[in-house]
Amino acid sequence: MILNPEQYRTAGVYELLAQAARGYVPLDRRLVRALAERGDAVFPDFIRFLKERREQDRLDLSEFLFEMARQLRTPAALPFLAECAREWEFEFPDQLTEAFVELGGESVETLVALYEESGGAPDVRFTMAGLGVHDPRILATLLDLLEEDATEGSIALGLYGDPAAKPALKKAAAAAGDDEELRREIVAGIGEIDRADATHPEPFDIWPQYPEEDIPYFAAFETDELLEFLASTVPDYRLFAVRELGFDEPPAGIVRRLLEVAKSDPETGVRAEAWQALEGVHEPAEIEAAMRAKAADAAAPLEERAGALVALAHEARQDEGLCRLILEFYGRAETRERAVKAMWHSGERRFEGQIAEAFGDPDLGVRREAVTAAGMFGMVSLLGRMERLFEDGDLRDAALYSYALAAPGAVTPARVGRLFERIEELAGGLNEEECIVVGKALDDRLEAHGHGPVFCVERAEDEASAASPAVEAAVLPAAEAKPVKVGRNDPCPCGSGKKYKKCCGQ
């Protein structure tokens, strides 16, 4: 059974971790609290989990477990920290050193044992030096290092800060002979001891690292897992499960389940998403009839009606009544985002005026849909406004994709690279993900002209081998611009990283 957040406090630690590793339990503060309340009792399961070879897991929890151990800041964490050291083959990241230092003198025995076990690993020795705890075993280890390497030894002893090391350091300085650089290093080590700086970094705080609430890893789930989430008591979980289930030509059982959710879920938002997820489903005939009835039902919640309207939008070209309804919903602030989505899903160019107007809407969701629509329709008149959105952190990804769809330029394999370079220059450079977004848009245009992809060749080959549907049509240059229709298995134009069918294509 997939856990809901209200079950965290009664679930076992190992069960919580196992579900988190599968992506079912999100890494958020609700989980942090549920584990932190157990205190020292969590560590046997932490160690068990860390040592297992969990090849079927979707998420690696090692960093999360380590951060939980640091947050609890208890000597009971030391066996777990030692296991982390072994996992990292005694090459300590700064965070592991800090975790031992935060426990101060409690760490001495564990580190001494690790030093012996590792055969004298330098990172273990450095961590012992940084503890700020004077112990004869640590001092002896560092004095041995001074004999082996006077530079490294003087640095370590300076960090260690024990005045008992000063005679050995002075002797080493006298033995440096003409090596002025070595002598300076040793004298600096003595100076560090004299300063006796016992300051330590601020204790680790896990809370800023994680959101108060997050959602499970829905994009990775199989159909049977998504169906299980439809029974969750958490409305957002049901909503995201519905979104992921909205794919091309779903099996009859899935269609029936989505229709059931659309008709009966207690949350309006979930019902709206379920209607929208049924876009393009025509069989059985009752599906479309139910959509039309819901969209036209003046007594139904507006959000729910708007979801059904998006599902019907592809028929708007042949249905004047649907076009009027789209405009009616565009006129309402609470349904405008879905209305703009319906506009570009419809492919009906009469909506270009509203799309241009929506660029200035106060609602971010409406603006994002408008930017996407402008690219899908190849609206050259809006290129300047899209270009200005390159500076908008919320809309840059969508603006890049849409600009690449609509920008005039030669669309041939030999020349499309120049268009990419022009967009890159206008955008002030592109990171790796943005290069993929722009390249995908330009590949769509190439395909519309009968050419193969230039930028995402590997992706195209993978999709071809999997018999994935390709882009049916793409935006052409300005002189012959046509509405785009993106294949539902292609990356979404909004730049979310999800497939279109599992994002804006709902």
Short mmCIF file of C-alpha atoms in Angstrom, two decimals:
data_model
loop_
_atom_site.label_atom_id
_atom_site.label_comp_id
_atom_site.label_asym_id
_atom_site.label_seq_id
_atom_site.Cartn_x
_atom_site.Cartn_y
_atom_site.Cartn_z
CA MET A 1 0.00 0.00 0.00
CA ILE A 2 1.33 3.41 -0.98
CA LEU A 3 1.60 5.63 2.08
CA ASN A 4 -0.19 8.94 2.46
CA PRO A 5 1.49 11.66 4.57
CA GLU A 6 -0.90 11.13 7.49
CA GLN A 7 0.44 7.58 7.76
CA TYR A 8 4.12 8.56 8.08
CA ARG A 9 4.16 8.65 11.87
CA THR A 10 2.84 5.10 12.22
CA ALA A 11 4.83 3.54 9.38
CA GLY A 12 8.14 1.81 10.04
CA VAL A 13 11.37 3.66 9.20
CA TYR A 14 12.42 1.07 6.65
CA GLU A 15 8.99 1.17 4.96
CA LEU A 16 9.19 4.95 4.69
CA LEU A 17 12.63 4.77 3.14
CA ALA A 18 11.65 2.00 0.73
CA GLN A 19 8.66 3.98 -0.52
CA ALA A 20 10.74 7.15 -0.81
CA ALA A 21 13.32 5.29 -2.90
CA ARG A 22 10.56 4.11 -5.24
CA GLY A 23 9.36 7.70 -5.59
CA TYR A 24 6.09 7.19 -3.70
CA VAL A 25 6.99 9.26 -0.63
CA PRO A 26 8.36 12.69 -1.56
CA LEU A 27 11.45 14.06 0.13
CA ASP A 28 9.90 16.97 1.98
CA ARG A 29 9.64 18.30 5.52
CA ARG A 30 6.75 16.00 6.38
CA LEU A 31 9.08 13.04 5.90
CA VAL A 32 11.92 14.81 7.72
CA ARG A 33 9.68 15.40 10.73
CA ALA A 34 8.38 11.84 10.76
CA LEU A 35 11.95 10.50 10.87
CA ALA A 36 13.38 13.14 13.21
CA GLU A 37 10.72 12.32 15.80
CA ARG A 38 12.11 8.76 16.03
CA GLY A 39 15.51 10.08 17.13
CA ASP A 40 18.29 7.53 17.57
CA ALA A 41 15.98 4.66 16.61
CA VAL A 42 16.30 5.45 12.90
CA PHE A 43 19.95 4.50 12.52
CA PRO A 44 19.76 0.69 12.29
CA ASP A 45 17.40 1.07 9.32
CA PHE A 46 19.56 3.86 7.85
CA ILE A 47 22.59 1.54 7.93
CA ARG A 48 20.63 -1.39 6.52
CA PHE A 49 19.33 0.78 3.70
CA LEU A 50 22.75 2.26 2.90
CA LYS A 51 24.42 -1.16 2.68
CA GLU A 52 21.80 -2.75 0.44
CA ARG A 53 22.29 -2.86 -3.32
CA ARG A 54 18.92 -1.48 -4.34
CA GLU A 55 19.02 -1.66 -8.11
CA GLN A 56 15.26 -1.30 -8.54
CA ASP A 57 15.05 2.01 -6.69
CA ARG A 58 14.24 5.13 -8.67
CA LEU A 59 15.93 7.51 -6.24
CA ASP A 60 19.25 7.30 -4.40
CA LEU A 61 18.54 8.22 -0.78
CA SER A 62 22.15 8.22 0.45
CA GLU A 63 22.42 12.02 0.51
CA PHE A 64 19.05 12.38 2.22
CA LEU A 65 19.99 9.82 4.89
CA PHE A 66 23.30 11.56 5.47
CA GLU A 67 21.59 14.92 5.90
CA MET A 68 19.11 13.38 8.34
CA ALA A 69 22.03 12.01 10.35
CA ARG A 70 23.64 15.45 10.47
CA GLN A 71 20.37 17.05 11.51
CA LEU A 72 19.87 14.64 14.42
CA ARG A 73 23.42 15.43 15.60
CA THR A 74 23.71 12.50 18.03
CA PRO A 75 26.52 10.06 18.85
CA ALA A 76 24.11 7.33 17.76
CA ALA A 77 24.78 8.51 14.18
CA LEU A 78 28.47 7.57 14.33
CA PRO A 79 28.09 3.95 13.08
CA PHE A 80 26.07 5.32 10.15
CA LEU A 81 28.68 8.01 9.43
CA ALA A 82 31.37 5.33 9.54
CA GLU A 83 29.39 3.32 6.99
CA CYS A 84 29.19 6.43 4.81
CA ALA A 85 32.98 6.71 5.02
CA ARG A 86 33.32 3.12 3.80
CA GLU A 87 30.83 3.70 0.99
CA TRP A 88 32.94 6.67 -0.14
CA GLU A 89 36.12 4.58 0.20
CA PHE A 90 37.50 6.90 2.89
CA GLU A 91 37.58 9.90 0.55
CA PHE A 92 35.67 12.38 2.67
CA PRO A 93 33.55 15.11 1.09
CA ASP A 94 33.56 18.28 3.16
CA GLN A 95 30.11 17.44 4.49
CA LEU A 96 31.30 14.20 6.07
CA THR A 97 34.22 15.92 7.76
CA GLU A 98 31.80 18.56 9.07
CA ALA A 99 29.45 15.87 10.38
CA PHE A 100 32.22 14.31 12.49
CA VAL A 101 33.46 17.72 13.64
CA GLU A 102 29.96 18.70 14.76
CA LEU A 103 30.01 15.75 17.14
CA GLY A 104 33.36 16.80 18.60
CA GLY A 105 34.94 14.46 21.12
CA GLU A 106 32.26 11.82 20.54
CA SER A 107 33.83 11.20 17.12
CA VAL A 108 37.33 10.38 18.34
CA GLU A 109 36.96 6.62 18.84
CA THR A 110 35.14 6.16 15.53
CA LEU A 111 37.72 8.16 13.58
CA VAL A 112 40.67 6.42 15.22
CA ALA A 113 39.14 3.07 14.26
CA LEU A 114 38.46 4.27 10.70
CA TYR A 115 42.03 5.50 10.39
CA GLU A 116 43.36 2.09 11.27
CA GLU A 117 40.79 0.32 9.08
CA SER A 118 41.59 2.52 6.08
CA GLY A 119 45.34 2.04 6.40
CA GLY A 120 45.95 5.68 7.23
CA ALA A 121 43.60 7.46 4.81
CA PRO A 122 44.60 11.16 4.57
CA ASP A 123 40.99 12.39 4.76
CA VAL A 124 40.39 10.52 8.01
CA ARG A 125 43.57 12.01 9.46
CA PHE A 126 42.59 15.51 8.36
CA THR A 127 39.17 15.09 9.99
CA MET A 128 40.79 14.00 13.24
CA ALA A 129 42.98 17.09 13.13
CA GLY A 130 39.95 19.31 12.67
CA LEU A 131 37.98 17.95 15.62
CA GLY A 132 39.46 20.42 18.07
CA VAL A 133 39.82 17.58 20.57
CA HIS A 134 43.26 16.82 21.99
CA ASP A 135 43.88 13.11 22.22
CA PRO A 136 47.30 11.44 22.44
CA ARG A 137 46.46 9.02 19.62
CA ILE A 138 45.60 11.86 17.26
CA LEU A 139 48.70 13.81 18.27
CA ALA A 140 50.91 10.77 17.66
CA THR A 141 49.37 10.28 14.22
CA LEU A 142 49.98 13.91 13.26
CA LEU A 143 53.54 13.89 14.59
CA ASP A 144 54.22 10.82 12.44
CA LEU A 145 52.92 12.79 9.47
CA LEU A 146 55.26 15.65 10.33
CA GLU A 147 58.16 13.22 10.12
CA GLU A 148 56.98 11.92 6.75
CA ASP A 149 55.97 15.24 5.19
CA ALA A 150 56.88 18.38 7.09
CA THR A 151 54.60 20.62 5.00
CA GLU A 152 51.49 18.46 5.38
CA GLY A 153 52.33 17.72 9.01
CA SER A 154 52.71 21.38 9.96
CA ILE A 155 49.37 22.24 8.32
CA ALA A 156 47.61 19.40 10.13
CA LEU A 157 49.19 20.24 13.49
CA GLY A 158 48.29 23.90 13.07
CA LEU A 159 44.70 22.86 12.49
CA TYR A 160 44.86 20.49 15.46
CA GLY A 161 45.94 23.37 17.69
CA ASP A 162 47.64 21.46 20.54
CA PRO A 163 50.56 23.34 22.15
CA ALA A 164 52.13 19.94 22.84
CA ALA A 165 53.06 19.83 19.14
CA LYS A 166 55.12 23.05 19.21
CA PRO A 167 58.47 21.47 20.22
CA ALA A 168 58.30 19.04 17.30
CA LEU A 169 57.37 21.88 14.91
CA LYS A 170 60.24 24.07 16.12
CA LYS A 171 62.62 21.17 15.65
CA ALA A 172 61.31 20.65 12.13
CA ALA A 173 61.76 24.36 11.37
CA ALA A 174 65.37 24.23 12.53
CA ALA A 175 65.94 21.18 10.33
CA ALA A 176 64.55 22.93 7.25
CA GLY A 177 68.00 24.28 6.43
CA ASP A 178 67.97 26.53 3.37
CA ASP A 179 64.40 25.63 2.45
CA GLU A 180 62.77 28.98 3.25
CA GLU A 181 59.37 27.96 1.86
CA LEU A 182 59.24 24.90 4.12
CA ARG A 183 60.30 26.96 7.11
CA ARG A 184 57.50 29.46 6.44
CA GLU A 185 54.94 26.63 6.33
CA ILE A 186 56.13 25.25 9.64
CA VAL A 187 56.20 28.66 11.32
CA ALA A 188 52.67 29.26 10.03
CA GLY A 189 51.62 26.01 11.71
CA ILE A 190 53.06 27.21 15.01
CA GLY A 191 51.22 30.49 14.55
CA GLU A 192 47.93 28.64 14.10
CA ILE A 193 48.50 26.89 17.42
CA ASP A 194 49.26 30.19 19.16
CA ARG A 195 46.01 31.69 17.84
CA ALA A 196 44.08 28.77 19.34
CA ASP A 197 41.12 29.51 17.09
CA ALA A 198 38.41 27.14 18.25
CA THR A 199 35.64 28.48 16.01
CA HIS A 200 33.45 25.95 14.22
CA PRO A 201 31.01 26.32 11.33
CA GLU A 202 27.31 26.74 12.02
CA PRO A 203 25.58 23.39 12.67
CA PHE A 204 23.91 21.84 9.67
CA ASP A 205 20.23 22.76 9.21
CA ILE A 206 18.19 20.40 7.04
CA TRP A 207 14.99 22.43 6.92
CA PRO A 208 15.97 24.90 4.17
CA GLN A 209 17.05 21.96 1.99
CA TYR A 210 13.54 20.58 1.50
CA PRO A 211 10.10 22.05 0.73
CA GLU A 212 7.28 21.84 3.23
CA GLU A 213 5.33 19.64 0.84
CA ASP A 214 6.28 17.95 -2.42
CA ILE A 215 4.70 15.35 -4.66
CA PRO A 216 5.74 11.79 -5.51
CA TYR A 217 7.81 11.06 -8.64
CA PHE A 218 4.75 10.66 -10.87
CA ALA A 219 6.59 10.96 -14.18
CA ALA A 220 8.38 7.66 -13.49
CA PHE A 221 5.39 5.54 -12.47
CA GLU A 222 3.85 2.69 -14.42
CA THR A 223 0.13 2.58 -15.11
CA ASP A 224 -0.69 0.22 -12.25
CA GLU A 225 1.11 2.51 -9.81
CA LEU A 226 -0.75 5.56 -11.09
CA LEU A 227 -4.06 3.76 -10.71
CA GLU A 228 -3.20 3.04 -7.09
CA PHE A 229 -2.61 6.74 -6.49
CA LEU A 230 -6.16 7.47 -7.69
CA ALA A 231 -7.31 5.99 -4.37
CA SER A 232 -5.11 8.36 -2.34
CA THR A 233 -6.69 10.63 0.26
CA VAL A 234 -4.41 13.45 -0.95
CA PRO A 235 -6.16 15.46 -3.71
CA ASP A 236 -2.89 16.58 -5.31
CA TYR A 237 -1.76 12.96 -5.60
CA ARG A 238 -4.95 12.04 -7.44
CA LEU A 239 -4.60 15.10 -9.65
CA PHE A 240 -1.05 14.29 -10.75
CA ALA A 241 -1.91 10.63 -11.25
CA VAL A 242 -4.73 11.69 -13.57
CA ARG A 243 -2.36 13.89 -15.55
CA GLU A 244 0.07 11.05 -16.05
CA LEU A 245 -2.69 8.67 -17.12
CA GLY A 246 -3.81 10.98 -19.93
CA PHE A 247 -1.98 9.36 -22.83
CA ASP A 248 -2.87 8.48 -26.46
CA GLU A 249 -5.45 5.77 -27.00
CA PRO A 250 -5.45 4.40 -23.47
CA PRO A 251 -6.85 0.93 -22.87
CA ALA A 252 -10.59 0.82 -22.31
CA GLY A 253 -10.10 0.11 -18.62
CA ILE A 254 -8.06 3.28 -18.15
CA VAL A 255 -10.58 5.36 -20.10
CA ARG A 256 -13.36 4.05 -17.90
CA ARG A 257 -11.36 4.83 -14.77
CA LEU A 258 -10.62 8.38 -15.92
CA LEU A 259 -14.28 8.92 -16.75
CA GLU A 260 -15.21 7.61 -13.31
CA VAL A 261 -12.82 10.11 -11.70
CA ALA A 262 -14.15 12.92 -13.92
CA LYS A 263 -17.67 12.19 -12.78
CA SER A 264 -17.17 11.36 -9.12
CA ASP A 265 -13.94 12.65 -7.55
CA PRO A 266 -14.76 14.88 -4.55
CA GLU A 267 -12.35 17.60 -5.71
CA THR A 268 -13.32 19.95 -8.54
CA GLY A 269 -9.72 20.36 -9.67
CA VAL A 270 -9.22 16.60 -9.97
CA ARG A 271 -12.44 16.22 -11.94
CA ALA A 272 -11.33 19.01 -14.28
CA GLU A 273 -7.98 17.30 -14.90
CA ALA A 274 -9.73 14.00 -15.56
CA TRP A 275 -11.97 15.54 -18.21
CA GLN A 276 -8.93 17.18 -19.79
CA ALA A 277 -7.02 13.88 -19.74
CA LEU A 278 -9.69 12.36 -21.97
CA GLU A 279 -8.81 14.65 -24.88
CA GLY A 280 -8.92 12.79 -28.17
CA VAL A 281 -10.85 9.81 -26.79
CA HIS A 282 -13.85 9.08 -29.00
CA GLU A 283 -14.77 5.53 -28.05
CA PRO A 284 -17.07 4.65 -26.53
CA ALA A 285 -19.37 7.40 -27.83
CA GLU A 286 -20.60 8.18 -24.33
CA ILE A 287 -17.20 9.74 -23.54
CA GLU A 288 -17.60 12.62 -25.97
CA ALA A 289 -21.26 12.99 -25.06
CA ALA A 290 -20.28 13.28 -21.39
CA MET A 291 -17.60 15.88 -22.22
CA ARG A 292 -20.06 17.99 -24.19
CA ALA A 293 -22.67 17.74 -21.49
CA LYS A 294 -20.19 18.82 -18.84
CA ALA A 295 -18.81 21.73 -20.89
CA ALA A 296 -22.34 23.01 -21.50
CA ASP A 297 -23.63 22.46 -17.96
CA ALA A 298 -24.14 25.95 -16.54
CA ALA A 299 -24.72 24.46 -13.09
CA ALA A 300 -21.31 22.70 -12.99
CA PRO A 301 -18.18 24.36 -11.52
CA LEU A 302 -16.43 26.55 -14.10
CA GLU A 303 -13.08 24.82 -13.57
CA GLU A 304 -14.61 21.44 -14.33
CA ARG A 305 -16.37 22.75 -17.43
CA ALA A 306 -13.13 24.28 -18.66
CA GLY A 307 -11.35 20.93 -18.32
CA ALA A 308 -13.99 19.31 -20.52
CA LEU A 309 -13.70 22.18 -22.99
CA VAL A 310 -9.95 21.61 -23.43
CA ALA A 311 -10.66 17.95 -24.12
CA LEU A 312 -13.05 18.98 -26.90
CA ALA A 313 -10.92 21.79 -28.33
CA HIS A 314 -9.62 19.78 -31.29
CA GLU A 315 -13.18 19.77 -32.66
CA ALA A 316 -13.61 23.55 -32.46
CA ARG A 317 -12.85 24.10 -36.16
CA GLN A 318 -15.97 22.21 -37.07
CA ASP A 319 -18.08 23.42 -34.14
CA GLU A 320 -18.96 27.09 -33.85
CA GLY A 321 -20.58 26.45 -30.48
CA LEU A 322 -17.25 25.27 -29.02
CA CYS A 323 -15.49 28.36 -30.39
CA ARG A 324 -18.04 30.60 -28.68
CA LEU A 325 -17.60 28.67 -25.44
CA ILE A 326 -13.81 29.04 -25.63
CA LEU A 327 -14.24 32.81 -25.99
CA GLU A 328 -16.74 32.87 -23.15
CA PHE A 329 -14.30 31.04 -20.87
CA TYR A 330 -11.48 33.32 -21.99
CA GLY A 331 -13.53 36.21 -20.68
CA ARG A 332 -13.48 34.78 -17.16
CA ALA A 333 -10.28 35.15 -15.12
CA GLU A 334 -10.77 31.81 -13.36
CA THR A 335 -10.97 29.84 -16.62
CA ARG A 336 -8.74 31.95 -18.89
CA GLU A 337 -5.67 29.70 -18.61
CA ARG A 338 -7.56 26.63 -19.79
CA ALA A 339 -9.32 28.71 -22.47
CA VAL A 340 -5.95 29.77 -23.96
CA LYS A 341 -4.83 26.14 -23.84
CA ALA A 342 -8.02 25.20 -25.71
CA MET A 343 -7.26 27.90 -28.29
CA TRP A 344 -3.95 26.43 -29.36
CA HIS A 345 -5.20 22.88 -29.02
CA SER A 346 -7.94 23.79 -31.48
CA GLY A 347 -5.57 25.05 -34.19
CA GLU A 348 -8.17 27.74 -34.94
CA ARG A 349 -6.39 30.95 -35.97
CA ARG A 350 -9.33 33.21 -35.15
CA PHE A 351 -8.03 33.22 -31.57
CA GLU A 352 -4.74 35.00 -32.39
CA GLY A 353 -6.03 38.33 -31.06
CA GLN A 354 -6.84 36.84 -27.67
CA ILE A 355 -3.49 35.04 -27.58
CA ALA A 356 -1.62 38.30 -28.16
CA GLU A 357 -3.73 39.98 -25.47
CA ALA A 358 -3.01 37.17 -23.01
CA PHE A 359 0.71 37.98 -23.11
CA GLY A 360 -0.08 40.81 -20.70
CA ASP A 361 -2.37 38.85 -18.38
CA PRO A 362 -1.50 39.16 -14.66
CA ASP A 363 -1.73 35.36 -14.22
CA LEU A 364 1.51 33.46 -14.93
CA GLY A 365 -0.33 30.35 -16.10
CA VAL A 366 -2.26 32.36 -18.68
CA ARG A 367 0.92 34.02 -19.93
CA ARG A 368 2.67 30.65 -20.28
CA GLU A 369 -0.20 29.24 -22.32
CA ALA A 370 -0.16 32.37 -24.49
CA VAL A 371 3.58 32.04 -25.17
CA THR A 372 3.12 28.39 -26.09
CA ALA A 373 0.18 29.26 -28.35
CA ALA A 374 2.18 31.96 -30.15
CA GLY A 375 4.84 29.43 -31.05
CA MET A 376 2.35 26.80 -32.11
CA PHE A 377 0.64 29.29 -34.42
CA GLY A 378 3.92 30.74 -35.71
CA MET A 379 2.88 34.27 -34.72
CA VAL A 380 5.78 36.31 -36.10
CA SER A 381 4.16 39.53 -34.86
CA LEU A 382 4.85 38.39 -31.28
CA LEU A 383 8.54 37.56 -31.73
CA GLY A 384 9.63 40.79 -30.08
CA ARG A 385 7.54 40.08 -27.02
CA MET A 386 8.86 36.51 -26.87
CA GLU A 387 12.41 37.83 -27.09
CA ARG A 388 11.82 40.12 -24.11
CA LEU A 389 10.68 37.08 -22.14
CA PHE A 390 14.17 35.60 -22.47
CA GLU A 391 14.86 37.70 -19.36
CA ASP A 392 11.87 36.26 -17.49
CA GLY A 393 12.93 33.36 -15.28
CA ASP A 394 9.39 31.94 -15.20
CA LEU A 395 8.80 32.01 -18.95
CA ARG A 396 12.23 31.82 -20.55
CA ASP A 397 11.94 28.10 -21.39
CA ALA A 398 8.55 28.46 -23.08
CA ALA A 399 9.66 31.63 -24.88
CA LEU A 400 12.77 29.94 -26.27
CA TYR A 401 10.78 27.03 -27.66
CA SER A 402 8.07 29.21 -29.17
CA TYR A 403 10.56 31.71 -30.60
CA ALA A 404 12.42 28.87 -32.31
CA LEU A 405 9.13 27.63 -33.79
CA ALA A 406 8.06 31.02 -35.12
CA ALA A 407 11.31 32.79 -36.07
CA PRO A 408 11.81 33.29 -39.82
CA GLY A 409 14.84 31.59 -41.31
CA ALA A 410 15.97 28.93 -43.73
CA VAL A 411 14.76 25.51 -42.63
CA THR A 412 17.27 23.12 -44.19
CA PRO A 413 19.81 20.87 -42.46
CA ALA A 414 22.63 22.97 -43.90
CA ARG A 415 21.32 26.32 -42.71
CA VAL A 416 19.21 25.76 -39.62
CA GLY A 417 22.34 25.98 -37.47
CA ARG A 418 22.50 29.71 -38.22
CA LEU A 419 19.02 30.15 -36.80
CA PHE A 420 20.07 28.29 -33.67
CA GLU A 421 23.10 30.57 -33.30
CA ARG A 422 20.94 33.66 -33.73
CA ILE A 423 18.55 32.52 -31.01
CA GLU A 424 21.48 31.66 -28.74
CA GLU A 425 22.91 35.15 -29.22
CA LEU A 426 19.55 36.84 -28.60
CA ALA A 427 19.08 34.79 -25.42
CA GLY A 428 22.51 35.71 -24.05
CA GLY A 429 23.67 32.11 -24.29
CA LEU A 430 21.94 28.81 -23.62
CA ASN A 431 22.54 26.19 -20.96
CA GLU A 432 22.40 22.47 -21.78
CA GLU A 433 18.66 22.09 -21.17
CA GLU A 434 17.88 25.22 -23.17
CA CYS A 435 19.95 23.93 -26.09
CA ILE A 436 17.75 20.82 -26.09
CA VAL A 437 14.57 22.95 -26.02
CA VAL A 438 15.65 25.13 -28.97
CA GLY A 439 17.05 22.17 -30.89
CA LYS A 440 13.80 20.25 -30.47
CA ALA A 441 11.78 23.15 -31.89
CA LEU A 442 14.07 23.49 -34.90
CA ASP A 443 14.01 19.73 -35.49
CA ASP A 444 10.20 19.92 -35.55
CA ARG A 445 10.43 22.54 -38.28
CA LEU A 446 12.91 20.45 -40.26
CA GLU A 447 10.60 17.46 -40.09
CA ALA A 448 7.72 19.57 -41.43
CA HIS A 449 9.88 20.24 -44.49
CA GLY A 450 10.66 16.58 -45.00
CA HIS A 451 14.13 16.63 -43.38
CA GLY A 452 15.56 14.51 -40.60
CA PRO A 453 16.54 16.00 -37.23
CA VAL A 454 19.83 17.83 -36.80
CA PHE A 455 19.96 18.59 -33.08
CA CYS A 456 18.25 15.61 -31.38
CA VAL A 457 19.31 12.77 -33.63
CA GLU A 458 19.76 10.27 -30.79
CA ARG A 459 16.32 11.05 -29.39
CA ALA A 460 14.73 10.67 -32.81
CA GLU A 461 16.43 7.31 -33.35
CA ASP A 462 15.28 6.10 -29.93
CA GLU A 463 11.69 7.12 -30.67
CA ALA A 464 11.78 5.50 -34.09
CA SER A 465 13.01 2.22 -32.64
CA ALA A 466 10.19 2.38 -30.10
CA ALA A 467 7.66 3.16 -32.85
CA SER A 468 6.73 6.40 -31.12
CA PRO A 469 4.49 8.74 -33.11
CA ALA A 470 6.39 11.64 -34.62
CA VAL A 471 5.43 15.27 -34.89
CA GLU A 472 2.51 15.45 -37.31
CA ALA A 473 3.21 19.00 -38.43
CA ALA A 474 5.43 21.83 -37.29
CA VAL A 475 5.49 25.56 -37.63
CA LEU A 476 6.98 26.65 -40.95
CA PRO A 477 8.83 29.90 -41.68
CA ALA A 478 6.87 33.15 -41.45
CA ALA A 479 5.73 33.22 -45.05
CA GLU A 480 4.02 29.84 -44.77
CA ALA A 481 3.29 29.55 -41.05
CA LYS A 482 0.73 26.96 -40.02
CA PRO A 483 -0.45 25.84 -36.58
CA VAL A 484 1.72 23.19 -35.00
CA LYS A 485 0.49 19.84 -33.77
CA VAL A 486 2.98 18.17 -31.48
CA GLY A 487 3.11 14.40 -31.16
CA ARG A 488 1.91 13.41 -27.72
CA ASN A 489 5.09 11.42 -27.03
CA ASP A 490 7.36 14.36 -27.88
CA PRO A 491 8.91 16.68 -25.28
CA CYS A 492 6.42 19.31 -24.21
CA PRO A 493 6.86 22.75 -25.79
CA CYS A 494 6.56 24.42 -22.38
CA GLY A 495 10.02 23.15 -21.46
CA SER A 496 8.93 21.13 -18.44
CA GLY A 497 10.99 18.12 -19.55
CA LYS A 498 7.94 15.87 -19.58
CA LYS A 499 6.35 14.35 -22.65
CA TYR A 500 3.70 16.56 -24.25
CA LYS A 501 0.98 14.00 -23.50
CA LYS A 502 1.85 14.16 -19.81
CA CYS A 503 2.06 17.95 -19.53
CA CYS A 504 0.37 20.60 -21.69
CA GLY A 505 -1.18 17.95 -23.92
CA GLN A 506 -3.69 16.99 -21.24
#
